Amino acid sequence: MTRRRVVITGLGALTPIGNTVKEFWDGLVRGVSGADDITRYDASKFRTRFACQLKNFNAEDFIPRKEMRKMDPFAQYALICAQEAVRDSGLEEDNVNKERVGVIYASGIGGLSTFYDEVSAFAKGDGTPRFNPFFIPKMIVDIAAGHISMKYGFTGPNFATVSACASSANAIADAYFYIQQNKADVILAGGSEAVINQAAIGGFNAMRALSERNDDPKTASRPFDKNRDGFVMGEGAATLVLEDYEHAKKRGATIYAEMTGFGVSADAYHLTAPHPEGLGAKKVMENALADASLKTSDIDYINVHGTSTPLGDVSELKAIRKVFGDDAFKLNISSSKSMTGHLLGAAGAAEALVSILSIQHNIIPPTINHFEDDPEIDPSFNLTFNEAQEREVKVALSNAFGFGGHNVSLVFQKLTD
């Protein structure tokens, strides 16, 4: 069976450094940090008192208040972000067959704020259950895809993917596969996360996964720096419109890039830690290159998982060195989490978007907050520290890894006839 070509025809972003794709890209290129003190609740008793929150954002500007009451913030973010992607793709204007348009949308945790609020209220009561009738449909992970499909009447494949911080990369991989196999012509794929709340920050603090640099939040996310001390929690959403190439050409859609392959693998090693030699990361990149029929010398840029954790950053670079050999020192590598923080289940989609925009603009966004070299990291890597670099980007690889050892790599290329 001939594999159909899959292209990207729409983008949406709602992030701590920009509430649209244009603002997001501008923040990335300028090296803006999205981190600051938490204002959503009293964090004074928490080990970590800062995060990458959305800014200048009010969901009521986009969704009627009556409808908002039925949605956890993660679903609101997803719906608002999808609106930008749908508008960008021209799907609203075009007479597309909605039975052939799907939605595959991810979240790592889903409606944790709703769960926290409802269970806390019950615990403070007299034991009489007075749960909100929207408690369950607000909370479940698949509901973001459901809301998007209901708004636009898209009746193609519709579900959620969950693989911790690789969740939305899995959503994109699944969308690519469904279109390639002629199960749909167009699929909105992405991820959303809204976990800047007491339960999430407290839980990740208990794991000692978060940076505790409370005296200087904006420099706290330091991928590959010697003094990195954990990741910074972020929130937001990112959406890609994936489409069959011939279908996109027929309707005259703008094409940002072509997706040409993906890889998946498991570490099968530890609940939360990556394999110290990066064996799962090595395998997933090898799988992605093979699926796209590419050589290591074809890759210009890797947007790494790069969370700013002591173990994760080193193991990922070990994997890159093993896969790419000396070609590892010829390509650009950067971690956009240094600016956005870690969007958990939305991270894979946000970073796929970064990879696509780097192809469109021929610019590599920087890894900000580098102050001191880590002796465990080979200085021959071009980690694009502190300033964006211009470079023709024909092919970009985007890595996403999750607790439980879930690994996904996505390959995007400049469109060629």
C-alpha positions as CSV (number, residue, x, y, z in Angstrom):
1,M,0.0,0.0,0.0
2,T,1.4,3.4,-1.0
3,R,1.9,5.7,2.0
4,R,0.2,9.0,1.7
5,R,2.3,12.1,2.3
6,V,1.4,14.2,5.3
7,V,1.9,17.9,5.6
8,I,1.3,20.6,8.3
9,T,-1.3,23.2,7.3
10,G,-2.3,24.9,10.5
11,L,-0.7,25.9,13.8
12,G,-2.0,27.1,17.2
13,A,-0.1,28.1,20.4
14,L,-1.1,29.2,23.9
15,T,2.1,29.3,26.0
16,P,3.8,31.1,28.9
17,I,5.7,33.2,26.4
18,G,3.0,34.0,23.9
19,N,-0.7,33.4,23.4
20,T,-0.6,33.0,19.6
21,V,1.9,31.3,17.3
22,K,3.3,34.7,16.3
23,E,3.9,35.8,19.9
24,F,5.3,32.4,20.8
25,W,7.8,32.5,17.9
26,D,8.8,36.1,18.8
27,G,9.4,35.1,22.4
28,L,11.5,32.1,21.4
29,V,13.8,34.0,19.1
30,R,14.3,36.8,21.6
31,G,15.0,34.2,24.4
32,V,12.2,35.3,26.8
33,S,11.7,33.4,30.0
34,G,8.1,32.6,30.9
35,A,8.9,31.9,34.6
36,D,7.8,34.0,37.5
37,D,6.3,33.8,40.9
38,I,3.1,31.8,41.2
39,T,0.1,34.1,41.6
40,R,-2.7,31.6,41.3
41,Y,-2.6,30.5,44.9
42,D,-0.6,31.1,48.1
43,A,2.6,29.1,47.4
44,S,4.5,30.4,50.4
45,K,4.7,27.0,52.1
46,F,5.8,25.1,49.0
47,R,9.4,24.2,48.1
48,T,8.9,25.7,44.7
49,R,7.0,29.0,44.5
50,F,7.3,29.9,40.8
51,A,6.2,28.5,37.5
52,C,5.6,29.4,33.8
53,Q,2.0,30.6,33.9
54,L,0.0,32.0,31.0
55,K,0.0,35.8,30.9
56,N,-2.5,38.4,29.7
57,F,-4.9,35.6,29.2
58,N,-8.6,35.4,30.0
59,A,-10.6,32.4,28.8
60,E,-13.8,34.4,28.9
61,D,-12.5,36.4,25.9
62,F,-12.9,33.2,23.9
63,I,-15.5,31.0,25.5
64,P,-19.0,32.0,26.9
65,R,-19.0,31.9,30.7
66,K,-21.9,29.3,30.7
67,E,-19.8,26.9,28.6
68,M,-16.6,27.6,30.6
69,R,-18.3,26.2,33.7
70,K,-18.4,22.8,32.0
71,M,-14.6,22.8,31.2
72,D,-11.5,22.3,33.2
73,P,-8.8,24.9,32.3
74,F,-6.9,22.2,30.3
75,A,-9.9,21.8,28.0
76,Q,-10.4,25.6,27.7
77,Y,-6.7,25.9,26.7
78,A,-7.1,23.1,24.1
79,L,-10.3,24.6,22.6
80,I,-8.8,28.1,22.4
81,C,-5.6,26.9,20.9
82,A,-7.4,24.7,18.3
83,Q,-9.4,27.8,17.2
84,E,-6.2,29.5,16.1
85,A,-5.1,26.3,14.2
86,V,-8.4,25.8,12.5
87,R,-8.5,29.5,11.4
88,D,-4.9,29.3,10.3
89,S,-5.6,26.2,8.2
90,G,-8.6,27.7,6.5
91,L,-10.7,24.7,7.5
92,E,-13.6,26.9,8.5
93,E,-13.8,28.5,5.1
94,D,-13.2,25.4,3.0
95,N,-15.9,23.0,2.1
96,V,-14.1,20.0,3.6
97,N,-15.8,16.6,4.3
98,K,-16.1,16.8,8.1
99,E,-16.4,13.0,8.3
100,R,-12.8,12.9,7.1
101,V,-11.5,15.4,9.7
102,G,-10.4,14.0,13.1
103,V,-9.1,15.2,16.5
104,I,-6.4,13.5,18.5
105,Y,-5.6,15.6,21.5
106,A,-3.4,14.7,24.5
107,S,-2.9,15.7,28.1
108,G,-0.5,14.1,30.6
109,I,-2.9,14.5,33.6
110,G,-6.1,16.2,32.3
111,G,-8.5,17.9,34.7
112,L,-6.4,17.9,37.9
113,S,-7.7,21.3,39.0
114,T,-11.2,20.0,38.8
115,F,-10.4,16.9,40.7
116,Y,-8.5,18.8,43.4
117,D,-11.4,21.3,43.9
118,E,-14.2,18.7,44.0
119,V,-12.4,16.3,46.3
120,S,-11.2,19.1,48.6
121,A,-14.8,20.4,48.9
122,F,-16.0,16.9,49.8
123,A,-13.3,16.4,52.4
124,K,-14.2,19.7,54.1
125,G,-17.9,18.7,54.2
126,D,-19.9,16.4,56.5
127,G,-19.6,13.4,54.3
128,T,-22.6,14.2,52.1
129,P,-21.6,13.9,48.5
130,R,-22.4,17.2,46.7
131,F,-20.3,16.7,43.5
132,N,-20.8,19.0,40.5
133,P,-22.6,17.1,37.7
134,F,-19.8,18.2,35.4
135,F,-17.1,16.8,37.7
136,I,-16.3,13.7,35.6
137,P,-16.8,15.1,32.1
138,K,-14.7,18.1,33.1
139,M,-11.9,15.9,34.4
140,I,-11.4,13.1,31.9
141,V,-8.4,13.4,29.5
142,D,-10.3,12.7,26.3
143,I,-12.8,15.5,26.8
144,A,-10.5,18.1,25.1
145,A,-10.8,16.2,21.8
146,G,-14.5,15.9,22.4
147,H,-15.0,19.7,22.9
148,I,-13.0,20.5,19.7
149,S,-15.0,18.0,17.6
150,M,-18.3,19.3,18.9
151,K,-17.4,22.9,18.1
152,Y,-16.6,22.2,14.5
153,G,-18.6,19.1,13.8
154,F,-15.5,17.0,12.9
155,T,-16.6,13.4,13.0
156,G,-13.4,11.6,12.0
157,P,-11.1,9.7,14.5
158,N,-11.4,11.3,17.9
159,F,-9.5,10.3,21.1
160,A,-6.8,11.2,23.5
161,T,-3.3,9.9,24.0
162,V,-1.6,9.6,27.4
163,S,2.1,8.9,27.8
164,A,3.1,11.5,30.4
165,C,5.3,14.1,28.9
166,A,5.4,12.4,25.5
167,S,1.6,12.5,25.3
168,S,1.1,15.1,22.5
169,A,4.0,13.8,20.5
170,N,2.1,10.5,20.5
171,A,-1.0,12.3,19.4
172,I,0.9,13.8,16.4
173,A,2.4,10.4,15.6
174,D,-1.0,8.8,15.6
175,A,-2.5,11.5,13.4
176,Y,0.3,11.1,10.9
177,F,-0.3,7.3,10.9
178,Y,-4.1,7.6,10.5
179,I,-3.7,10.0,7.5
180,Q,-1.0,8.0,6.0
181,Q,-3.2,4.9,6.1
182,N,-6.2,6.8,4.6
183,K,-8.3,6.7,7.8
184,A,-8.8,10.5,7.6
185,D,-7.8,13.5,5.4
186,V,-7.2,16.0,8.1
187,I,-6.5,15.7,11.8
188,L,-6.0,18.3,14.5
189,A,-3.4,16.9,16.9
190,G,-1.9,18.5,20.0
191,G,-1.8,18.7,23.7
192,S,-2.9,20.8,26.6
193,E,-1.9,20.9,30.3
194,A,-3.1,23.1,33.2
195,V,-1.3,21.9,36.3
196,I,-0.1,25.0,38.1
197,N,-2.0,24.2,41.2
198,Q,-1.3,22.9,44.7
199,A,-1.7,19.2,43.9
200,A,0.7,19.2,41.0
201,I,3.4,21.5,42.4
202,G,3.3,19.6,45.7
203,G,3.4,16.2,44.0
204,F,6.3,17.1,41.8
205,N,8.1,18.7,44.7
206,A,7.8,15.5,46.6
207,M,9.6,13.8,43.8
208,R,12.3,16.5,43.9
209,A,11.7,17.0,40.1
210,L,11.2,20.8,40.2
211,S,13.8,23.5,40.4
212,E,13.7,25.3,43.8
213,R,15.6,28.4,42.6
214,N,12.9,30.7,44.2
215,D,15.3,33.7,44.4
216,D,15.7,33.8,40.6
217,P,12.7,32.2,38.8
218,K,13.6,33.5,35.3
219,T,16.9,31.7,35.2
220,A,15.7,28.6,37.0
221,S,15.2,26.4,33.8
222,R,18.8,25.8,32.8
223,P,19.1,22.8,30.4
224,F,22.7,21.5,30.2
225,D,24.0,24.1,32.7
226,K,26.2,22.7,35.4
227,N,24.0,24.1,38.1
228,R,20.6,22.9,36.8
229,D,18.4,21.6,39.6
230,G,15.2,20.4,38.0
231,F,12.5,21.5,35.6
232,V,10.1,24.5,35.9
233,M,6.4,23.7,35.6
234,G,4.5,25.3,32.7
235,E,1.0,25.4,31.3
236,G,-0.6,25.9,27.9
237,A,-1.4,24.1,24.7
238,A,-0.2,23.6,21.1
239,T,-2.1,22.4,18.1
240,L,-1.0,21.2,14.6
241,V,-3.2,20.5,11.6
242,L,-1.9,17.5,9.8
243,E,-3.3,16.9,6.3
244,D,-2.9,14.6,3.3
245,Y,-0.6,16.3,0.8
246,E,-2.9,15.9,-2.1
247,H,-5.9,17.1,-0.1
248,A,-4.0,20.2,1.0
249,K,-2.9,21.0,-2.5
250,K,-6.4,20.6,-3.9
251,R,-7.8,23.2,-1.5
252,G,-4.8,25.5,-1.8
253,A,-3.8,25.3,1.8
254,T,-0.6,26.9,3.2
255,I,1.9,24.2,3.9
256,Y,4.4,24.8,6.7
257,A,6.4,21.6,6.5
258,E,6.1,17.9,5.7
259,M,6.1,15.2,8.4
260,T,8.1,12.3,7.1
261,G,8.4,9.9,10.0
262,F,8.3,9.1,13.7
263,G,9.8,6.7,16.2
264,V,8.5,5.2,19.4
265,S,10.3,3.2,22.1
266,A,10.3,2.4,25.8
267,D,13.2,2.7,28.3
268,A,11.8,-0.3,30.3
269,Y,14.1,0.9,33.1
270,H,12.6,3.1,35.9
271,L,9.4,4.7,37.1
272,T,10.7,8.3,36.7
273,A,14.4,8.3,35.8
274,P,15.7,7.9,32.2
275,H,18.1,5.1,31.3
276,P,21.5,6.6,32.3
277,E,23.0,5.7,29.0
278,G,20.0,6.9,27.0
279,L,19.2,3.5,25.5
280,G,15.5,4.2,25.0
281,A,16.3,7.7,23.6
282,K,18.9,6.2,21.2
283,K,16.4,3.6,19.9
284,V,13.6,6.1,19.4
285,M,15.8,8.4,17.3
286,E,17.1,5.5,15.2
287,N,13.5,4.4,14.6
288,A,12.5,7.9,13.5
289,L,15.4,8.2,11.1
290,A,14.6,4.8,9.6
291,D,10.9,5.6,9.2
292,A,11.8,8.8,7.4
293,S,14.6,7.1,5.3
294,L,17.1,9.7,6.4
295,K,20.8,9.6,7.3
296,T,22.2,11.3,10.4
297,S,23.9,13.9,8.2
298,D,20.4,15.0,6.9
299,I,19.4,16.4,10.3
300,D,20.0,20.1,10.9
301,Y,18.3,20.6,14.2
302,I,17.1,18.6,17.2
303,N,14.7,20.2,19.6
304,V,15.6,18.0,22.6
305,H,13.4,17.0,25.5
306,G,16.0,18.9,27.6
307,T,14.1,19.4,30.8
308,S,16.9,20.8,32.9
309,T,17.1,17.8,35.2
310,P,20.6,16.6,36.1
311,L,20.1,13.0,34.8
312,G,17.8,13.6,31.8
313,D,20.0,16.2,30.0
314,V,23.1,14.1,30.1
315,S,21.5,10.8,29.1
316,E,19.8,12.5,26.1
317,L,23.1,13.9,24.8
318,K,24.7,10.5,25.2
319,A,22.0,9.0,23.1
320,I,22.5,11.7,20.4
321,R,26.2,11.0,20.3
322,K,25.6,7.3,19.9
323,V,23.1,7.8,17.1
324,F,24.7,10.6,15.2
325,G,28.4,9.9,15.7
326,D,30.5,12.9,14.7
327,D,27.4,14.3,12.9
328,A,26.2,15.2,16.4
329,F,28.6,18.1,16.5
330,K,27.5,19.5,13.1
331,L,23.8,20.0,13.9
332,N,22.1,22.5,16.2
333,I,20.5,21.4,19.4
334,S,18.3,23.5,21.7
335,S,15.8,23.2,24.5
336,S,12.8,25.5,24.3
337,K,11.9,24.4,27.8
338,S,14.5,26.9,29.0
339,M,11.9,29.5,28.1
340,T,8.5,27.9,28.3
341,G,9.1,25.6,31.2
342,H,7.8,22.1,31.0
343,L,4.3,21.8,29.6
344,L,4.1,18.1,30.5
345,G,1.5,16.6,28.2
346,A,1.5,19.6,25.9
347,A,5.3,19.7,25.6
348,G,5.6,17.4,22.6
349,A,3.2,19.4,20.5
350,A,4.7,22.8,21.5
351,E,8.2,21.5,20.6
352,A,7.0,20.0,17.4
353,L,5.7,23.5,16.6
354,V,9.1,25.0,17.4
355,S,10.7,22.5,15.0
356,I,8.3,23.4,12.2
357,L,8.8,27.2,12.8
358,S,12.6,26.7,12.7
359,I,12.2,25.1,9.2
360,Q,9.9,28.0,8.1
361,H,12.2,30.8,9.4
362,N,15.6,29.1,9.2
363,I,16.3,30.2,12.7
364,I,17.2,28.0,15.7
365,P,15.7,29.3,19.0
366,P,18.3,29.4,21.8
367,T,18.7,27.4,25.0
368,I,18.7,30.3,27.5
369,N,20.1,30.4,31.0
370,H,23.5,28.9,30.3
371,F,26.1,30.2,32.8
372,E,28.5,27.4,33.5
373,D,29.6,24.4,31.4
374,D,28.9,20.9,32.8
375,P,32.0,18.8,32.7
376,E,29.8,15.8,32.0
377,I,28.7,17.4,28.7
378,D,31.0,17.4,25.6
379,P,31.6,21.1,24.7
380,S,31.7,20.1,21.0
381,F,27.8,19.9,20.9
382,N,26.3,23.1,19.5
383,L,23.6,23.6,22.2
384,T,22.7,27.1,20.8
385,F,23.3,28.7,24.2
386,N,21.6,32.1,25.0
387,E,21.2,33.5,21.4
388,A,19.2,32.3,18.4
389,Q,21.2,31.2,15.4
390,E,20.4,31.5,11.7
391,R,20.8,28.3,9.7
392,E,19.0,26.7,6.8
393,V,16.9,24.0,8.4
394,K,15.8,21.4,5.9
395,V,15.1,18.7,8.5
396,A,14.3,18.9,12.2
397,L,13.9,16.2,14.8
398,S,11.7,16.7,17.9
399,N,12.2,14.5,21.0
400,A,9.7,13.9,23.8
401,F,10.2,11.5,26.7
402,G,7.8,10.7,29.6
403,F,7.8,9.2,33.1
404,G,7.4,5.5,32.7
405,G,10.0,5.4,29.9
406,H,7.8,6.5,27.0
407,N,9.8,7.9,24.1
408,V,8.7,9.6,20.8
409,S,10.7,11.3,18.1
410,L,9.0,13.2,15.2
411,V,10.6,14.2,11.9
412,F,9.7,17.3,10.0
413,Q,11.1,18.5,6.6
414,K,10.9,21.4,4.2
415,L,8.4,20.5,1.6
416,T,9.8,19.4,-1.7
417,D,7.8,18.4,-4.8
